[in-house]
Short mmCIF file of N, CA and C in Angstrom, two decimals:
data_model
loop_
_atom_site.label_atom_id
_atom_site.label_comp_id
_atom_site.label_asym_id
_atom_site.label_seq_id
_atom_site.Cartn_x
_atom_site.Cartn_y
_atom_site.Cartn_z
N MET A 1 135.03 69.38 96.59
CA MET A 1 133.74 69.96 96.30
C MET A 1 133.57 71.27 97.06
N SER A 2 133.17 72.28 96.35
CA SER A 2 132.93 73.55 97.02
C SER A 2 131.43 73.76 97.18
N ARG A 3 131.10 74.46 98.21
CA ARG A 3 129.70 74.75 98.50
C ARG A 3 129.31 76.01 97.74
N ARG A 4 128.24 75.94 97.04
CA ARG A 4 127.79 77.09 96.27
C ARG A 4 126.88 77.96 97.13
N LEU A 5 127.17 79.26 97.14
CA LEU A 5 126.36 80.19 97.91
C LEU A 5 125.22 80.70 97.05
N LEU A 6 124.05 80.72 97.62
CA LEU A 6 122.88 81.23 96.92
C LEU A 6 122.74 82.72 97.20
N ALA A 7 122.22 83.42 96.23
CA ALA A 7 121.96 84.84 96.43
C ALA A 7 120.93 85.00 97.55
N SER A 8 121.14 85.98 98.40
CA SER A 8 120.18 86.16 99.49
C SER A 8 118.91 86.81 98.94
N PRO A 9 117.78 86.42 99.50
CA PRO A 9 116.51 86.99 99.04
C PRO A 9 116.42 88.47 99.41
N SER A 10 115.68 89.22 98.61
CA SER A 10 115.53 90.64 98.90
C SER A 10 114.53 90.88 100.02
N VAL A 11 113.68 89.92 100.30
CA VAL A 11 112.72 90.03 101.38
C VAL A 11 112.91 88.83 102.29
N SER A 12 113.11 89.10 103.55
CA SER A 12 113.32 88.03 104.52
C SER A 12 112.00 87.31 104.80
N PRO A 13 112.00 85.99 104.74
CA PRO A 13 110.76 85.27 105.05
C PRO A 13 110.53 85.21 106.55
N ASP A 14 109.56 85.95 107.02
CA ASP A 14 109.18 85.90 108.42
C ASP A 14 110.30 86.29 109.39
N PRO A 15 110.82 87.54 109.30
CA PRO A 15 111.90 87.94 110.20
C PRO A 15 111.42 88.08 111.64
N THR A 16 112.34 87.88 112.55
CA THR A 16 112.02 88.05 113.97
C THR A 16 112.16 89.53 114.34
N LEU A 17 111.61 89.89 115.48
CA LEU A 17 111.73 91.26 115.98
C LEU A 17 113.20 91.65 116.11
N ARG A 18 114.01 90.76 116.70
CA ARG A 18 115.43 91.07 116.90
C ARG A 18 116.14 91.30 115.57
N HIS A 19 115.74 90.56 114.54
CA HIS A 19 116.36 90.70 113.22
C HIS A 19 116.01 92.07 112.62
N VAL A 20 114.74 92.42 112.66
CA VAL A 20 114.31 93.71 112.11
C VAL A 20 114.92 94.86 112.90
N LEU A 21 114.90 94.76 114.23
CA LEU A 21 115.45 95.81 115.08
C LEU A 21 116.93 96.02 114.79
N ARG A 22 117.66 94.93 114.65
CA ARG A 22 119.10 95.01 114.35
C ARG A 22 119.34 95.70 113.01
N HIS A 23 118.57 95.34 112.00
CA HIS A 23 118.75 95.95 110.68
C HIS A 23 118.40 97.43 110.68
N VAL A 24 117.30 97.78 111.32
CA VAL A 24 116.92 99.20 111.39
C VAL A 24 118.00 99.98 112.12
N ALA A 25 118.44 99.48 113.27
CA ALA A 25 119.45 100.18 114.07
C ALA A 25 120.76 100.32 113.30
N ARG A 26 121.21 99.27 112.66
CA ARG A 26 122.48 99.34 111.94
C ARG A 26 122.40 100.25 110.72
N THR A 27 121.31 100.17 109.99
CA THR A 27 121.15 101.03 108.81
C THR A 27 121.08 102.49 109.22
N TYR A 28 120.28 102.78 110.24
CA TYR A 28 120.15 104.14 110.75
C TYR A 28 121.50 104.65 111.22
N GLN A 29 122.20 103.86 112.02
CA GLN A 29 123.48 104.29 112.59
C GLN A 29 124.53 104.51 111.52
N ALA A 30 124.57 103.65 110.51
CA ALA A 30 125.56 103.80 109.43
C ALA A 30 125.33 105.11 108.68
N GLN A 31 124.07 105.43 108.41
CA GLN A 31 123.78 106.67 107.69
C GLN A 31 124.08 107.89 108.56
N LEU A 32 123.80 107.80 109.84
CA LEU A 32 124.08 108.90 110.75
C LEU A 32 125.59 109.11 110.89
N THR A 33 126.32 108.03 111.02
CA THR A 33 127.78 108.10 111.13
C THR A 33 128.39 108.81 109.93
N GLU A 34 127.87 108.50 108.76
CA GLU A 34 128.35 109.14 107.52
C GLU A 34 128.13 110.65 107.57
N GLN A 35 126.98 111.07 108.09
CA GLN A 35 126.69 112.50 108.21
C GLN A 35 127.62 113.18 109.21
N PHE A 36 127.86 112.52 110.34
CA PHE A 36 128.71 113.11 111.37
C PHE A 36 130.15 113.28 110.88
N GLN A 37 130.60 112.39 110.03
CA GLN A 37 131.97 112.45 109.52
C GLN A 37 132.22 113.75 108.77
N GLN A 38 131.18 114.33 108.18
CA GLN A 38 131.33 115.63 107.50
C GLN A 38 131.83 116.71 108.46
N TYR A 39 131.49 116.55 109.73
CA TYR A 39 131.83 117.54 110.75
C TYR A 39 133.05 117.13 111.57
N GLY A 40 133.65 116.01 111.21
CA GLY A 40 134.86 115.56 111.89
C GLY A 40 134.64 115.00 113.27
N ILE A 41 133.43 114.51 113.55
CA ILE A 41 133.18 113.94 114.87
C ILE A 41 132.66 112.50 114.74
N SER A 42 132.87 111.75 115.80
CA SER A 42 132.41 110.36 115.86
C SER A 42 131.02 110.32 116.47
N ASP A 43 130.41 109.14 116.42
CA ASP A 43 129.11 108.94 117.06
C ASP A 43 129.19 109.24 118.56
N ALA A 44 130.24 108.75 119.19
CA ALA A 44 130.41 108.95 120.63
C ALA A 44 130.57 110.44 120.95
N GLU A 45 131.32 111.16 120.13
CA GLU A 45 131.49 112.61 120.35
C GLU A 45 130.17 113.34 120.16
N TYR A 46 129.41 112.95 119.14
CA TYR A 46 128.09 113.56 118.94
C TYR A 46 127.21 113.33 120.16
N THR A 47 127.22 112.11 120.67
CA THR A 47 126.39 111.79 121.83
C THR A 47 126.72 112.69 123.01
N VAL A 48 128.00 112.93 123.26
CA VAL A 48 128.41 113.82 124.35
C VAL A 48 127.95 115.24 124.07
N LEU A 49 128.13 115.72 122.85
CA LEU A 49 127.68 117.07 122.50
C LEU A 49 126.16 117.19 122.67
N PHE A 50 125.44 116.17 122.26
CA PHE A 50 123.99 116.13 122.37
C PHE A 50 123.56 116.22 123.84
N VAL A 51 124.20 115.45 124.70
CA VAL A 51 123.88 115.47 126.14
C VAL A 51 124.20 116.84 126.73
N LEU A 52 125.36 117.41 126.36
CA LEU A 52 125.76 118.72 126.90
C LEU A 52 124.85 119.85 126.42
N LYS A 53 124.27 119.71 125.24
CA LYS A 53 123.35 120.73 124.75
C LYS A 53 122.11 120.77 125.65
N ARG A 54 121.67 119.61 126.10
CA ARG A 54 120.47 119.53 126.91
C ARG A 54 120.74 119.70 128.40
N MET A 55 121.96 119.34 128.82
CA MET A 55 122.31 119.43 130.24
C MET A 55 123.72 120.03 130.37
N PRO A 56 123.87 121.32 130.14
CA PRO A 56 125.21 121.92 130.22
C PRO A 56 125.77 121.86 131.64
N GLY A 57 127.08 121.83 131.73
CA GLY A 57 127.73 121.88 133.02
C GLY A 57 127.82 120.55 133.74
N LEU A 58 127.93 119.46 132.98
CA LEU A 58 128.12 118.15 133.60
C LEU A 58 129.60 117.89 133.81
N SER A 59 129.88 117.03 134.76
CA SER A 59 131.27 116.58 134.96
C SER A 59 131.53 115.43 134.00
N SER A 60 132.79 115.05 133.85
CA SER A 60 133.14 113.90 133.01
C SER A 60 132.46 112.63 133.51
N ALA A 61 132.39 112.45 134.82
CA ALA A 61 131.74 111.27 135.39
C ALA A 61 130.25 111.25 135.03
N GLU A 62 129.60 112.40 135.12
CA GLU A 62 128.18 112.47 134.77
C GLU A 62 127.97 112.21 133.28
N ILE A 63 128.84 112.73 132.45
CA ILE A 63 128.76 112.47 131.01
C ILE A 63 128.89 110.98 130.74
N SER A 64 129.81 110.33 131.40
CA SER A 64 129.99 108.89 131.22
C SER A 64 128.73 108.12 131.57
N ARG A 65 128.09 108.50 132.66
CA ARG A 65 126.85 107.82 133.06
C ARG A 65 125.74 108.05 132.04
N TRP A 66 125.58 109.29 131.59
CA TRP A 66 124.50 109.62 130.66
C TRP A 66 124.72 109.02 129.27
N THR A 67 125.96 108.79 128.90
CA THR A 67 126.26 108.26 127.57
C THR A 67 126.58 106.78 127.59
N ALA A 68 126.51 106.17 128.76
CA ALA A 68 126.72 104.72 128.92
C ALA A 68 128.10 104.27 128.44
N VAL A 69 129.12 105.04 128.78
CA VAL A 69 130.50 104.64 128.50
C VAL A 69 131.26 104.59 129.83
N THR A 70 132.40 103.94 129.83
CA THR A 70 133.21 103.88 131.04
C THR A 70 133.74 105.28 131.35
N ALA A 71 134.18 105.47 132.58
CA ALA A 71 134.76 106.75 132.97
C ALA A 71 135.97 107.07 132.09
N GLN A 72 136.79 106.08 131.83
CA GLN A 72 137.96 106.28 130.98
C GLN A 72 137.54 106.66 129.56
N GLY A 73 136.53 105.98 129.05
CA GLY A 73 136.03 106.30 127.71
C GLY A 73 135.47 107.72 127.65
N GLY A 74 134.70 108.09 128.68
CA GLY A 74 134.15 109.44 128.73
C GLY A 74 135.24 110.50 128.77
N ASN A 75 136.28 110.24 129.54
CA ASN A 75 137.41 111.19 129.61
C ASN A 75 138.09 111.34 128.25
N GLN A 76 138.25 110.23 127.53
CA GLN A 76 138.89 110.28 126.21
C GLN A 76 138.05 111.10 125.23
N ILE A 77 136.74 110.91 125.28
CA ILE A 77 135.86 111.66 124.39
C ILE A 77 135.92 113.15 124.72
N VAL A 78 135.86 113.48 126.01
CA VAL A 78 135.93 114.89 126.43
C VAL A 78 137.27 115.49 125.99
N LYS A 79 138.37 114.77 126.17
CA LYS A 79 139.68 115.28 125.74
C LYS A 79 139.70 115.57 124.25
N SER A 80 139.12 114.69 123.47
CA SER A 80 139.06 114.89 122.02
C SER A 80 138.24 116.14 121.69
N LEU A 81 137.10 116.31 122.36
CA LEU A 81 136.26 117.48 122.11
C LEU A 81 136.94 118.77 122.56
N LEU A 82 137.71 118.70 123.64
CA LEU A 82 138.48 119.87 124.09
C LEU A 82 139.51 120.24 123.04
N THR A 83 140.23 119.24 122.52
CA THR A 83 141.26 119.47 121.51
C THR A 83 140.66 120.11 120.26
N GLN A 84 139.44 119.69 119.91
CA GLN A 84 138.77 120.23 118.72
C GLN A 84 138.11 121.59 118.98
N GLY A 85 138.14 122.03 120.24
CA GLY A 85 137.53 123.31 120.58
C GLY A 85 136.01 123.28 120.61
N LEU A 86 135.43 122.10 120.82
CA LEU A 86 133.98 121.97 120.81
C LEU A 86 133.36 122.05 122.20
N VAL A 87 134.19 121.86 123.24
CA VAL A 87 133.74 122.00 124.62
C VAL A 87 134.81 122.76 125.41
N SER A 88 134.39 123.27 126.54
CA SER A 88 135.33 123.91 127.47
C SER A 88 135.03 123.39 128.86
N ARG A 89 136.00 123.59 129.76
CA ARG A 89 135.82 123.15 131.15
C ARG A 89 136.00 124.35 132.07
N ARG A 90 135.27 124.29 133.19
CA ARG A 90 135.40 125.30 134.23
C ARG A 90 135.26 124.63 135.57
N PRO A 91 135.90 125.16 136.60
CA PRO A 91 135.78 124.55 137.94
C PRO A 91 134.36 124.66 138.47
N SER A 92 133.94 123.65 139.20
CA SER A 92 132.63 123.66 139.84
C SER A 92 132.69 124.58 141.06
N SER A 93 131.63 125.30 141.31
CA SER A 93 131.58 126.15 142.50
C SER A 93 131.31 125.31 143.75
N ASP A 94 130.79 124.09 143.56
CA ASP A 94 130.48 123.21 144.69
C ASP A 94 131.66 122.35 145.13
N HIS A 95 132.53 122.02 144.21
CA HIS A 95 133.62 121.10 144.52
C HIS A 95 134.83 121.51 143.69
N GLY A 96 135.89 121.89 144.34
CA GLY A 96 137.07 122.43 143.68
C GLY A 96 137.76 121.51 142.68
N ARG A 97 137.67 120.20 142.89
CA ARG A 97 138.36 119.27 141.99
C ARG A 97 137.52 118.87 140.78
N VAL A 98 136.23 119.17 140.82
CA VAL A 98 135.35 118.79 139.72
C VAL A 98 135.35 119.88 138.65
N LEU A 99 135.53 119.44 137.40
CA LEU A 99 135.47 120.36 136.26
C LEU A 99 134.16 120.12 135.51
N LEU A 100 133.45 121.20 135.24
CA LEU A 100 132.18 121.11 134.53
C LEU A 100 132.42 121.42 133.06
N ILE A 101 131.75 120.69 132.20
CA ILE A 101 131.99 120.78 130.76
C ILE A 101 130.78 121.41 130.09
N GLU A 102 131.08 122.31 129.16
CA GLU A 102 130.02 123.01 128.42
C GLU A 102 130.41 123.12 126.96
N LEU A 103 129.41 123.29 126.11
CA LEU A 103 129.67 123.49 124.69
C LEU A 103 130.28 124.86 124.44
N THR A 104 131.18 124.92 123.49
CA THR A 104 131.66 126.21 122.98
C THR A 104 130.70 126.62 121.86
N PRO A 105 130.78 127.84 121.39
CA PRO A 105 129.93 128.22 120.25
C PRO A 105 130.12 127.27 119.05
N GLU A 106 131.35 126.86 118.79
CA GLU A 106 131.59 125.93 117.68
C GLU A 106 130.97 124.56 117.98
N GLY A 107 131.04 124.12 119.23
CA GLY A 107 130.41 122.86 119.62
C GLY A 107 128.90 122.91 119.41
N ARG A 108 128.30 124.03 119.77
CA ARG A 108 126.85 124.21 119.57
C ARG A 108 126.52 124.20 118.08
N ARG A 109 127.34 124.84 117.27
CA ARG A 109 127.11 124.85 115.81
C ARG A 109 127.14 123.44 115.25
N ILE A 110 128.14 122.67 115.67
CA ILE A 110 128.31 121.30 115.18
C ILE A 110 127.14 120.42 115.63
N VAL A 111 126.79 120.46 116.91
CA VAL A 111 125.71 119.60 117.39
C VAL A 111 124.38 120.00 116.76
N ASP A 112 124.15 121.28 116.54
CA ASP A 112 122.92 121.72 115.88
C ASP A 112 122.85 121.19 114.45
N ALA A 113 123.96 121.27 113.73
CA ALA A 113 124.00 120.77 112.36
C ALA A 113 123.77 119.26 112.33
N CYS A 114 124.42 118.55 113.22
CA CYS A 114 124.27 117.09 113.28
C CYS A 114 122.84 116.71 113.67
N GLU A 115 122.24 117.46 114.58
CA GLU A 115 120.85 117.21 114.96
C GLU A 115 119.92 117.39 113.78
N GLY A 116 120.21 118.37 112.93
CA GLY A 116 119.40 118.56 111.73
C GLY A 116 119.43 117.32 110.85
N HIS A 117 120.62 116.74 110.68
CA HIS A 117 120.75 115.51 109.90
C HIS A 117 120.02 114.35 110.58
N ALA A 118 120.17 114.24 111.89
CA ALA A 118 119.52 113.15 112.63
C ALA A 118 118.00 113.28 112.54
N ASN A 119 117.48 114.49 112.66
CA ASN A 119 116.03 114.70 112.55
C ASN A 119 115.52 114.35 111.16
N ALA A 120 116.28 114.73 110.14
CA ALA A 120 115.88 114.41 108.76
C ALA A 120 115.89 112.90 108.53
N LEU A 121 116.87 112.22 109.09
CA LEU A 121 116.94 110.77 108.95
C LEU A 121 115.78 110.09 109.70
N GLU A 122 115.44 110.60 110.88
CA GLU A 122 114.27 110.07 111.60
C GLU A 122 113.00 110.26 110.78
N ASP A 123 112.86 111.44 110.18
CA ASP A 123 111.69 111.71 109.34
C ASP A 123 111.63 110.74 108.17
N GLN A 124 112.79 110.50 107.55
CA GLN A 124 112.84 109.56 106.43
C GLN A 124 112.44 108.15 106.89
N MET A 125 112.96 107.73 108.04
CA MET A 125 112.68 106.40 108.57
C MET A 125 111.18 106.24 108.85
N CYS A 126 110.54 107.31 109.27
CA CYS A 126 109.14 107.24 109.69
C CYS A 126 108.16 107.82 108.66
N GLU A 127 108.63 108.09 107.45
CA GLU A 127 107.78 108.79 106.49
C GLU A 127 106.51 108.03 106.12
N ALA A 128 106.52 106.72 106.21
CA ALA A 128 105.31 105.94 105.88
C ALA A 128 104.36 105.82 107.06
N MET A 129 104.72 106.40 108.20
CA MET A 129 103.88 106.34 109.41
C MET A 129 103.03 107.59 109.52
N ALA A 130 101.80 107.38 109.98
CA ALA A 130 100.94 108.52 110.32
C ALA A 130 101.49 109.10 111.63
N PRO A 131 101.19 110.38 111.92
CA PRO A 131 101.70 110.98 113.16
C PRO A 131 101.41 110.14 114.41
N GLN A 132 100.21 109.58 114.52
CA GLN A 132 99.89 108.77 115.70
C GLN A 132 100.71 107.48 115.72
N GLU A 133 100.96 106.90 114.55
CA GLU A 133 101.79 105.70 114.49
C GLU A 133 103.22 106.00 114.94
N ARG A 134 103.72 107.16 114.54
CA ARG A 134 105.06 107.55 114.95
C ARG A 134 105.12 107.74 116.47
N ALA A 135 104.11 108.37 117.03
CA ALA A 135 104.06 108.56 118.48
C ALA A 135 103.96 107.20 119.19
N ASP A 136 103.15 106.30 118.63
CA ASP A 136 103.03 104.95 119.21
C ASP A 136 104.35 104.20 119.11
N PHE A 137 105.04 104.35 117.99
CA PHE A 137 106.34 103.71 117.78
C PHE A 137 107.33 104.15 118.87
N MET A 138 107.38 105.44 119.13
CA MET A 138 108.26 105.98 120.16
C MET A 138 107.87 105.44 121.53
N ARG A 139 106.59 105.43 121.82
CA ARG A 139 106.11 104.93 123.11
C ARG A 139 106.48 103.46 123.28
N LEU A 140 106.29 102.68 122.24
CA LEU A 140 106.61 101.25 122.31
C LEU A 140 108.11 101.01 122.45
N LEU A 141 108.92 101.80 121.76
CA LEU A 141 110.37 101.66 121.90
C LEU A 141 110.81 101.99 123.33
N ARG A 142 110.19 103.00 123.92
CA ARG A 142 110.54 103.34 125.30
C ARG A 142 110.09 102.27 126.28
N LEU A 143 108.96 101.63 126.01
CA LEU A 143 108.54 100.50 126.83
C LEU A 143 109.51 99.34 126.69
N ALA A 144 110.00 99.12 125.47
CA ALA A 144 111.01 98.08 125.24
C ALA A 144 112.28 98.41 126.01
N ALA A 145 112.68 99.68 125.98
CA ALA A 145 113.86 100.11 126.74
C ALA A 145 113.65 99.86 128.23
N ASP A 146 112.44 100.14 128.70
CA ASP A 146 112.11 99.89 130.11
C ASP A 146 112.28 98.41 130.45
N GLY A 147 111.84 97.55 129.54
CA GLY A 147 111.97 96.12 129.75
C GLY A 147 113.41 95.67 129.88
N LEU A 148 114.32 96.44 129.28
CA LEU A 148 115.75 96.12 129.35
C LEU A 148 116.48 96.93 130.41
N GLY A 149 115.75 97.76 131.15
CA GLY A 149 116.36 98.55 132.22
C GLY A 149 117.10 99.77 131.75
N SER A 150 116.77 100.30 130.59
CA SER A 150 117.44 101.47 130.05
C SER A 150 116.98 102.75 130.75
N PRO A 151 117.88 103.72 130.93
CA PRO A 151 117.49 104.97 131.58
C PRO A 151 116.58 105.86 130.74
N ILE A 152 116.40 105.57 129.44
CA ILE A 152 115.53 106.41 128.63
C ILE A 152 114.07 106.02 128.74
N SER A 153 113.77 105.03 129.55
CA SER A 153 112.41 104.50 129.64
C SER A 153 111.55 105.30 130.61
N THR A 154 111.39 106.58 130.35
CA THR A 154 110.65 107.44 131.27
C THR A 154 109.18 107.60 130.86
N VAL A 155 108.70 106.70 130.04
CA VAL A 155 107.30 106.78 129.62
C VAL A 155 106.43 106.03 130.62
N SER A 156 105.23 106.52 130.85
CA SER A 156 104.35 105.83 131.79
C SER A 156 103.75 104.61 131.11
N ARG A 157 103.51 103.59 131.89
CA ARG A 157 102.96 102.34 131.36
C ARG A 157 101.44 102.44 131.25
N ARG A 158 100.92 101.70 130.27
CA ARG A 158 99.46 101.61 130.15
C ARG A 158 98.95 100.65 131.19
N SER A 159 97.71 100.85 131.60
CA SER A 159 97.12 99.95 132.59
C SER A 159 96.71 98.64 131.94
#
């Protein structure tokens, strides 16, 4: 006897927060990944480019901390970006053995283009929200991040 599989419903009956959050995150990430592939970069490479755009001149160790990857993983990503000509390294004036990483003009072009896609996808995701709802959504997500000890939780708490 074989077990017959039923078609899954198009609307989940009473989904949990974790279920909805997982689906939103996975759907968003899959669409973003597809956009990044046009530029020949991975999600991890985009994340490093994104961090370097906002904080140029970080070391590999600092990049690893900001992107939540291991030091070895961060080094691999930086090496890939160096090979692609998207970042460059220069010696630190404070410490001779530390190399600081910065975007090249091509790296800036790529991260700017990818950010355009990411912004458009965020707009699409939030198109049914009023501006205040979108701001509240961001505030609530950052409070959730704070509850999990994430470094992006820099929002002040309500009394």
